[in-house]
Coordinates of C-alpha atoms and ligand atoms in Angstrom, one line a residue:
X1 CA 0.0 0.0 0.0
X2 CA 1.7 3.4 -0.7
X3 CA 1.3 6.1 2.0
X4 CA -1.8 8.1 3.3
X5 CA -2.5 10.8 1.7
X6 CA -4.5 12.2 4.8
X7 CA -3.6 11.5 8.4
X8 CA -6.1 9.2 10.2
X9 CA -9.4 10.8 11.2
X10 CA -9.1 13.6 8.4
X11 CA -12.7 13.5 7.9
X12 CA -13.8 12.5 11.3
X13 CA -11.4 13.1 14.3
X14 CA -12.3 16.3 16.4
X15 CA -9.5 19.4 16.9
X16 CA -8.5 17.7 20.3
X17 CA -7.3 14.8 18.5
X18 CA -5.9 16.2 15.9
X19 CA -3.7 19.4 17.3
X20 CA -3.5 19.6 21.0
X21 CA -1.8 22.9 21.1
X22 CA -4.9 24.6 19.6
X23 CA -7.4 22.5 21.5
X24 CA -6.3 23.6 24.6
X25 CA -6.0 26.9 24.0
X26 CA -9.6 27.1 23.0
X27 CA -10.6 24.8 25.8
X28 CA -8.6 27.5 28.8
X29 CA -10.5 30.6 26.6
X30 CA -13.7 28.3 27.8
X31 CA -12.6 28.6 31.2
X32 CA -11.7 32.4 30.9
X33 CA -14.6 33.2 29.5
X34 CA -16.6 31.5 32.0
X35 CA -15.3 33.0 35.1
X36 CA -15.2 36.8 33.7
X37 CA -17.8 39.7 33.3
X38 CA -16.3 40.7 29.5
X39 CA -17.2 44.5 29.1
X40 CA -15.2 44.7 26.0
X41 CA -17.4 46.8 24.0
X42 CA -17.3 45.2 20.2
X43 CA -17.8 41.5 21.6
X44 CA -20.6 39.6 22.1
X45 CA -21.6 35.7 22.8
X46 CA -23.1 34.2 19.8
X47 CA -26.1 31.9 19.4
X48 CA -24.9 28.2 18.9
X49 CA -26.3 28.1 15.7
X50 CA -24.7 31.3 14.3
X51 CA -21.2 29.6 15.8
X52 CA -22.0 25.9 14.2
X53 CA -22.9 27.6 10.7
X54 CA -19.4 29.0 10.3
X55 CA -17.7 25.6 10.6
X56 CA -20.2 24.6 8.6
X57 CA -19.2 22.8 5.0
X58 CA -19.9 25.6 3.0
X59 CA -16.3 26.9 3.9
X60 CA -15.3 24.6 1.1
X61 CA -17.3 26.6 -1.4
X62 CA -15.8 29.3 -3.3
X63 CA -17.7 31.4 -5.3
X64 CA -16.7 34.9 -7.1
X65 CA -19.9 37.8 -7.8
X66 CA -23.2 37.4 -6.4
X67 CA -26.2 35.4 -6.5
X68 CA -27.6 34.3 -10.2
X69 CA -24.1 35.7 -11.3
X70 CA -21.4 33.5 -10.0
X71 CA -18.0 32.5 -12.3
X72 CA -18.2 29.3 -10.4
X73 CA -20.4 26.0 -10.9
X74 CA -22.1 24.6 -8.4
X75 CA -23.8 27.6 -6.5
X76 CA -27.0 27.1 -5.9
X77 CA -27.1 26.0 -2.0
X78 CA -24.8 29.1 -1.5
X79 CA -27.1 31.6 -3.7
X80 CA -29.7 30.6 -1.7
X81 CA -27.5 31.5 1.5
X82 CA -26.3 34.8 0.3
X83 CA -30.0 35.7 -1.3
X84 CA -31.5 35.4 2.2
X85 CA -29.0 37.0 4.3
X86 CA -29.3 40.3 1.4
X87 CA -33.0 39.7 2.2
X88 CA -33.1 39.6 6.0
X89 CA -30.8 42.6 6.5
X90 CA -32.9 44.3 3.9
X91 CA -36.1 44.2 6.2
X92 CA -34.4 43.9 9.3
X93 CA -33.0 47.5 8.3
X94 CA -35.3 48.9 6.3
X95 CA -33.5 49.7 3.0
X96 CA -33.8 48.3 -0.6
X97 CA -30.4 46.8 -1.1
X98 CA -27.5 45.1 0.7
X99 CA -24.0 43.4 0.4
X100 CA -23.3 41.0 2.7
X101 CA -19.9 39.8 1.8
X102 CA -17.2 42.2 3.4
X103 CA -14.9 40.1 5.3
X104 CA -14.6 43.1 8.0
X105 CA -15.6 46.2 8.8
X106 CA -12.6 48.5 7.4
X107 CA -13.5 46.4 4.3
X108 CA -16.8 47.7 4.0
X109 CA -15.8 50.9 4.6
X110 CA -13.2 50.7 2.1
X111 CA -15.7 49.4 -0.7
X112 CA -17.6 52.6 0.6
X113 CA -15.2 55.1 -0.3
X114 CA -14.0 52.9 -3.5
X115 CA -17.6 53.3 -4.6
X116 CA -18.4 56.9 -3.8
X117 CA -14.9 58.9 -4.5
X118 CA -11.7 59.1 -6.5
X119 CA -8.0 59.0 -4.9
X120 CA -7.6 62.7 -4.0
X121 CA -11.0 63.4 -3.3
X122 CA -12.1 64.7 0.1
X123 CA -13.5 63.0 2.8
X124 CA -15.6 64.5 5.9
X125 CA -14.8 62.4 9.1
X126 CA -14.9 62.3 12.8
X127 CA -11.2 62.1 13.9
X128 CA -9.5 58.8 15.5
X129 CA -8.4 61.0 18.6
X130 CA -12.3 62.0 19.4
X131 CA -13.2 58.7 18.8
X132 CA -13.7 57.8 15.0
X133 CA -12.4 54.9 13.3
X134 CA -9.3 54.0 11.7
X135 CA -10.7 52.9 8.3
X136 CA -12.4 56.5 8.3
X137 CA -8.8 58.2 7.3
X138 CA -6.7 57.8 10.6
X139 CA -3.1 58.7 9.1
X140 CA -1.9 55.2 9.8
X141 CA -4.6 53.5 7.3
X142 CA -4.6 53.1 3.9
X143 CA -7.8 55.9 3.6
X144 CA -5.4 58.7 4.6
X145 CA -2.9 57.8 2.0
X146 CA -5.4 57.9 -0.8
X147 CA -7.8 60.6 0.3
X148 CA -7.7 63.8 1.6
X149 CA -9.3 63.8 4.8
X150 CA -10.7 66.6 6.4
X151 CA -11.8 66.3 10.4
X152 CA -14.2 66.9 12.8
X153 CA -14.0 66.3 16.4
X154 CA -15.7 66.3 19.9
X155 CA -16.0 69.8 21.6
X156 CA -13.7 69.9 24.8
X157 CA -16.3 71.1 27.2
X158 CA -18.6 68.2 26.9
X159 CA -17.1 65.5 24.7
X160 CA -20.1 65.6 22.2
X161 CA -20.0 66.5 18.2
X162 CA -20.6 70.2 17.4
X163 CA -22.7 70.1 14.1
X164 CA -22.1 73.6 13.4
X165 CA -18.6 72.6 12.6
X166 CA -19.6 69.7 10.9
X167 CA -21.3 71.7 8.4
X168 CA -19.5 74.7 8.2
X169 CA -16.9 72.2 7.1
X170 CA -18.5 70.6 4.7
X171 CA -19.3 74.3 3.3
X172 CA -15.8 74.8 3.2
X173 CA -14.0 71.5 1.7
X174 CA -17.2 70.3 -1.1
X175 CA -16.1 66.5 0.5
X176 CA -17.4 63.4 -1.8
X177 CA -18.6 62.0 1.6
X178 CA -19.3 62.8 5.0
X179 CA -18.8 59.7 7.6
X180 CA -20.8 59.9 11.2
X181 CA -19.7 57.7 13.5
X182 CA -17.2 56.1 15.5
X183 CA -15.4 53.2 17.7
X184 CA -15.6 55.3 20.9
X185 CA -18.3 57.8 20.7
X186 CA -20.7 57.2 23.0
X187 CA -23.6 59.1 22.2
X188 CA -26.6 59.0 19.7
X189 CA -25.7 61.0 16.5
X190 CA -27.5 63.4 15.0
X191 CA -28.6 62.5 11.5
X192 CA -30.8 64.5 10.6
X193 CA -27.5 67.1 11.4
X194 CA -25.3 65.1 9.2
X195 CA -27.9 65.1 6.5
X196 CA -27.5 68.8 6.6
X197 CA -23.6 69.0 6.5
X198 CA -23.4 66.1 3.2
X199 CA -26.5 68.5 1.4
X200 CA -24.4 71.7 2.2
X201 CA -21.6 70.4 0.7
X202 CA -22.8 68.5 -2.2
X203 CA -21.4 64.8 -0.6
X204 CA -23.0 61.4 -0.1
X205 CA -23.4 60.9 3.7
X206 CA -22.1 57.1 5.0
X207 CA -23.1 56.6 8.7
X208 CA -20.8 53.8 10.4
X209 CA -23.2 51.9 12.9
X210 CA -20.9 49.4 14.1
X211 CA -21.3 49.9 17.6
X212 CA -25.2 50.4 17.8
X213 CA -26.6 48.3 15.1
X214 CA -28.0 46.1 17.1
X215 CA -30.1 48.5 19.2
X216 CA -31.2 50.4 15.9
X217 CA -32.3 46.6 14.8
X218 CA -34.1 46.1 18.0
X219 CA -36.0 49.4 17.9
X220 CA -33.9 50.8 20.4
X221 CA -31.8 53.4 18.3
X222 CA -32.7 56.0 15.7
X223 CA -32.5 54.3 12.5
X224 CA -29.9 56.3 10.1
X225 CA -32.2 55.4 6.9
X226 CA -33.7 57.7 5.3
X227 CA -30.9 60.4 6.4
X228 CA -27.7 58.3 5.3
X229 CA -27.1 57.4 1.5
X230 CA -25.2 54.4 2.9
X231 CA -25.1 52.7 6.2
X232 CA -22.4 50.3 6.9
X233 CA -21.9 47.7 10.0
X234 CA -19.9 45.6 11.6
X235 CA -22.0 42.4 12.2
X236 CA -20.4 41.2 15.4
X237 CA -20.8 43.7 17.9
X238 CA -24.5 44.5 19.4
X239 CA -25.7 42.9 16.0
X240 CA -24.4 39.5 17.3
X241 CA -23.6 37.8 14.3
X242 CA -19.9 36.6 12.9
X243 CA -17.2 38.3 12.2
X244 CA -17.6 40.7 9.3
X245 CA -19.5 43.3 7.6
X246 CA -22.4 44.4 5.5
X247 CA -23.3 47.5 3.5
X248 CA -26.9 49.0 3.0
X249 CA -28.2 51.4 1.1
X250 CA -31.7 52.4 -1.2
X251 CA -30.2 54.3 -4.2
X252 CA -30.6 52.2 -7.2
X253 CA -27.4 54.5 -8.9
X254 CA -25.2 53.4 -6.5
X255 CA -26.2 49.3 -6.4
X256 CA -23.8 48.4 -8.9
X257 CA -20.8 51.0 -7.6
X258 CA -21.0 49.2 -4.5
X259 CA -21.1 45.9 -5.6
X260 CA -18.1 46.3 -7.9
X261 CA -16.4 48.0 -5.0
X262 CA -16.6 44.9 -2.9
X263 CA -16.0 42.7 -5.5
X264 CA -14.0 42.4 -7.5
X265 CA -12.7 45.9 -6.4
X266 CA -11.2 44.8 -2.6
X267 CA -12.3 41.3 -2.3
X268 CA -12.2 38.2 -4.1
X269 CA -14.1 35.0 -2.9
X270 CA -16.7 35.5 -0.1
X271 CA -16.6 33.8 3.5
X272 CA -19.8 31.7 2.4
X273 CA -20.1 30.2 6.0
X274 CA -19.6 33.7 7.6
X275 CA -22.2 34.8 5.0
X276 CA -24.4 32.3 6.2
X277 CA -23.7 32.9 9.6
X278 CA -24.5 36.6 9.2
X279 CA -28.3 35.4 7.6
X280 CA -28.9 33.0 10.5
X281 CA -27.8 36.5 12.8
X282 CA -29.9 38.9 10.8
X283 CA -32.9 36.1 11.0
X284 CA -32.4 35.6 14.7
X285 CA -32.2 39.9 15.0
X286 CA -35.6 39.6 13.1
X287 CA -37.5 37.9 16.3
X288 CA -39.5 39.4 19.3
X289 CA -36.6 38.5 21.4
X290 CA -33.9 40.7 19.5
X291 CA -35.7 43.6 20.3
X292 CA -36.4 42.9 24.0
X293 CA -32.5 42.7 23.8
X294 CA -31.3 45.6 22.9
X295 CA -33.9 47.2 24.9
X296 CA -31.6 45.5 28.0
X297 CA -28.6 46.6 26.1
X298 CA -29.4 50.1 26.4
X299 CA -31.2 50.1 29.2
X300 CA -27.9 48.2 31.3
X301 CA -25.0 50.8 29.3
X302 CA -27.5 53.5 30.9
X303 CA -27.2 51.4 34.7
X304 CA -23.7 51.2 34.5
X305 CA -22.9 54.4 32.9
X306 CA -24.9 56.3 36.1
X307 CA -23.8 54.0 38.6
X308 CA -19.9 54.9 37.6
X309 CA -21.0 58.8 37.7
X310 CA -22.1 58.1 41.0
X311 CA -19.1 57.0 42.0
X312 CA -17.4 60.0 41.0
X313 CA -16.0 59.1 37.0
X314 CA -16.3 61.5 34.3
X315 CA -18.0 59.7 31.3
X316 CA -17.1 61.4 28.0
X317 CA -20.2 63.0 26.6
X318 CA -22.1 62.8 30.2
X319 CA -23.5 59.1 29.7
X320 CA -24.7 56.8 26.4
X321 CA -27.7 56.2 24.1
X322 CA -25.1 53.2 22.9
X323 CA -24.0 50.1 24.4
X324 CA -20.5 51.5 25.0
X325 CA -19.0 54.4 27.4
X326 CA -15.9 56.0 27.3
X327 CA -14.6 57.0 30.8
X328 CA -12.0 59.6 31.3
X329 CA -9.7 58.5 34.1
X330 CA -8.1 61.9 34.3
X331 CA -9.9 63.2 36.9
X332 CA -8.9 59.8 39.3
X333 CA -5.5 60.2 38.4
X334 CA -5.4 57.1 36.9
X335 CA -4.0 55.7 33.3
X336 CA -5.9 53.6 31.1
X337 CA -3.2 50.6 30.8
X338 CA -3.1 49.9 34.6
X339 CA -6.3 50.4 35.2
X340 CA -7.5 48.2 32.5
X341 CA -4.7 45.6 34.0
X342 CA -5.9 45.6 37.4
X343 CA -9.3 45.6 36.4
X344 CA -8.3 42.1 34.6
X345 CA -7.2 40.8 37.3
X346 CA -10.3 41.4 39.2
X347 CA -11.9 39.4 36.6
X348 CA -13.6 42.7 34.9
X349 CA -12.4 42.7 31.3
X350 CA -12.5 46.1 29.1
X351 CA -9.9 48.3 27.1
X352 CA -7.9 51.5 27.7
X353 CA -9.2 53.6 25.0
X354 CA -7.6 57.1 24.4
X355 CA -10.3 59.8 25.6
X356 CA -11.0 63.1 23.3
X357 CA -7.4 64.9 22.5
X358 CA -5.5 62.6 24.7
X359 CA -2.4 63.8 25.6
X360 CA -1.1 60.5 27.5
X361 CA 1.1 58.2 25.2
X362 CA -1.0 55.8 22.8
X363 CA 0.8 52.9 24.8
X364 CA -1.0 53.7 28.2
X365 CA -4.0 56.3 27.2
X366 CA -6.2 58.2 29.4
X367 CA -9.8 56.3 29.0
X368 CA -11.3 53.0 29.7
X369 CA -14.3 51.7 27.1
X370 CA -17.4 49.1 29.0
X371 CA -19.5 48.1 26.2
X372 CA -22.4 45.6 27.9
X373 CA -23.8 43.5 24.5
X374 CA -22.0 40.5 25.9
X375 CA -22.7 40.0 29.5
X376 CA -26.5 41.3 28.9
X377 CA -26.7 38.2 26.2
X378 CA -25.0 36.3 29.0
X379 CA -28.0 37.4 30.9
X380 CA -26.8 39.9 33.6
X381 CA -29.6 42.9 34.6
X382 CA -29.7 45.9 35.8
X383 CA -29.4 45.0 39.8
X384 CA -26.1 43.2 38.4
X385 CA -25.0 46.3 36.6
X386 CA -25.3 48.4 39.6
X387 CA -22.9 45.8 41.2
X388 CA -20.4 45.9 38.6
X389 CA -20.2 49.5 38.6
X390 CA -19.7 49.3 42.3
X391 CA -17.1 46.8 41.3
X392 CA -15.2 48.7 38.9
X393 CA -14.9 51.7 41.1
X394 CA -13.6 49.5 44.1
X395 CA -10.6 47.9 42.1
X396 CA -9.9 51.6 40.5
X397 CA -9.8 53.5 44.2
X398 CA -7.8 50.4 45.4
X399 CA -5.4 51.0 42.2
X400 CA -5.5 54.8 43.3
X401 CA -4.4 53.9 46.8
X402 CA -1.9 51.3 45.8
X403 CA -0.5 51.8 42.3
X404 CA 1.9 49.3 43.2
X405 CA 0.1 46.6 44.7
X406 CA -3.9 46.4 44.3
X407 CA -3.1 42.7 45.0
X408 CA -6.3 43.0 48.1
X409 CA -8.9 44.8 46.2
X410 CA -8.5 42.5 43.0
X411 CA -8.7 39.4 45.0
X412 CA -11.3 40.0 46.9
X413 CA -13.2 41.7 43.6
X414 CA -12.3 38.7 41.7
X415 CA -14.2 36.1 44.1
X416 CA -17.5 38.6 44.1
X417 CA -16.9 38.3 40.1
X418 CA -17.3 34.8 40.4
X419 CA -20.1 35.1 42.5
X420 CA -22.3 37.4 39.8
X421 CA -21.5 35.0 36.8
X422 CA -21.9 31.6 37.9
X423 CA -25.3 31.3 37.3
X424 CA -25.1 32.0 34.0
X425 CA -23.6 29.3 32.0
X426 CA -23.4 29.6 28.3
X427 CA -22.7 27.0 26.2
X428 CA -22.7 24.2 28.8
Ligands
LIG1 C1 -15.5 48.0 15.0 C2 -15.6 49.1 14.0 C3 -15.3 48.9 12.6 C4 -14.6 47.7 12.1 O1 -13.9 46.9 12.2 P1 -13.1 45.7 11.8 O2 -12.2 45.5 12.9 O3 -12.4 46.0 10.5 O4 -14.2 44.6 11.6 C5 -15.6 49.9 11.7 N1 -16.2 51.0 12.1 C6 -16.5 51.2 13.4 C7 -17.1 52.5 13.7 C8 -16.2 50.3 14.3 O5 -16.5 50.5 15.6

């Protein structure tokens, strides 16, 4: 007999028999995961389904173009994938078309400004430092390099977008697009503002819901439509789907820009598990139950937000209409890297974040970021909300106290950590 061609159990044999190094990594992230509240703000905790879809045998598949127009054979399980996922985030968001395929975020954004404007052309955006997003034109991406990118920020007395200079702006520079919205800005935006600044200087207007998608598909958020030309999201944050993006819009002139941006513009071959995984997410966003969510969502970033300005932390723009907060550590005479270390240990997991015109170095930063989509799908309430606040402001005092050595505090947090999240199992 000549020699295998596939090692024994190739079809058959789960990862723990196969590659111990990776099997017990994912098994300890089990055990991390379980014994943690994870306030990191663009996580969640996805449905089983959603998870088993995207190991799913349709990651064999490759197709290139879209449904009814594919240069490969064989597509018609995966046309009927991508047709409904186009579908369901069509009615779950109210617009007349959609593109389902960006691998990520930046992608999507990318294909965005690929579609809508020329190397050179301007671009309106909220700056990195006040909380926008890298793919937006943040010098170190590739947006910067090829457009020229005009900024708007926060305004220093109460962290929150002054739409004067949003429009006088777009007056002044004629940009191809204006972008609203941001990884760190924790505040509803003004549309209808926006709307304004694009018509007053002649640009399309993309709104970036990444963060609050899933509370604007729960009825718990403004809807950008009919004020944005195009809305693009991430669909793993408060949307709760895999990892990736999609792109919406209504304007029959731009379906084909769009489309050719994706692909073959930026991307080749789709994910067609992830896009499959992002239909059984939009379908699951679709139910009763999605919307009682991000009611919770919003409702527990409100809890948390008051309950750590009770305790005496300054939250950039006063509070949230998101599921995220950004809170300015100045004040405590803290840092964000420490802070966010000790709050680690104490079993509370969130990121430094830099704060509006930080002037601490980008290694150690002046902000920390909660977002609550996760531990609310994990099940956690208000009353637990209030706890973790409580929580958050012991270990940070403690850290005050005892930059050195917060050893006490986290312990004892850690145990009471424990305590909130054991009855709340996820996957078994
Ligand atoms: C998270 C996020 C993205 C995208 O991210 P990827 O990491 O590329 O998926 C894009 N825009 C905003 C506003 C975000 O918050």
């Amino acid at each position: 007999m000549p020699p295998a061609l596939l090692s024994p159990g190739y079809f058959t044999a789960p990862v723990d028999q196969i590659d111990p190094v990776i099997a017990q990594a994912i098994a300890r992230e089990k055990t991390r995961t379980r014994d943690v509240i994870e306030l990191i703000a663009s996580e969640n905790i996805l449905s089983r389904a959603v998870r088993d879809v995207q190991g799913s045998i349709l990651t064999n598949k490759t197709v290139e173009g879209y449904p009814g127009k594919r240069y490969h054979a064989g597509a018609v399980n995966v046309d009927v994938v991508e047709s409904a996922a186009i579908e369901r985030a069509c009615q779950l968001f109210g617009c007349r078309f959609a593109n389902v395929q960006s691998h990520s975020g930046s992608q999507a954004n990318h294909a965005v400004l690929h579609a809508v404007a020329e190397p050179g052309e301007t671009i309106l955006s909220m700056n990195l430092n006040a909380g926008g997003h890298l793919s937006h034109g943040a010098s170190a991406n590739f947006s910067s390099k090829w457009f020229n990118i005009v900024s708007y920020g926060v305004r220093a007395e109460d962290g929150l977008i002054d739409y004067d200079e949003v429009i006088a702006l777009a007056r002044k520079h004629k940009p191809k697009l204006v972008i609203a919205g941001g990884s760190a800005y924790p505040r509803a935006l003004d549309f209808a503002a926006f709307r304004r600044a694009a018509d007053a200087g002649g640009a399309r207007l993309l709104v970036d819901m990444a963060h609050f998608a899933g509370l604007v598909a729960g009825g718990a958020h403004e809807s950008p439509f009919p004020h944005a030309d195009i809305v693009t999201t991430t669909t793993y944050k408060s949307l709760r789907g895999p990892r990736g993006a999609i792109i919406l819009w209504n304007d029959e002139a731009l379906r084909k820009r769009i489309n050719n941006a994706v692909f073959p513009g930026l991307q080749g071959t789709p994910s067609l598990q992830i896009v499959a995984a992002k239909a059984v997410a939009l379908g699951e966003a679709l139910r009763p139950e999605f919307a009682r969510y991000a009611q919770a969502v919003l409702s527990n970033a409100r809890t948390l937000a008051s309950c750590l300005r009770q305790h005496g932390f300054d939250l950039v723009g006063g509070g949230t209409d998101t599921p995220l907060m950004l809170v300015d550590l100045r004040a405590k005479g803290l840092t964000g890297a420490p802070a966010a270390q000790s709050l680690e240990r104490a079993g509370i997991i969130a990121n430094m974040n830099p704060i509006p015109s930080d002037t601490v170095d980008l290694k150690v930063m002046s902000g920390l970021r909660f977002g609550v989509s996760g531990a609310t799908t994990r099940g956690l309430d208000g009353a637990h909300f209030d706890r973790i606040g409580a929580l958050i402001a012991e270990v940070l005092e403690g850290l005050r106290q005892h930059p050195d050595d917060n050893r006490d505090v986290e312990d004892r947090v850690r145990a009471a950590v424990r305590e909130i999240v054991a009855p709340f199992p996820t996957y078994g």
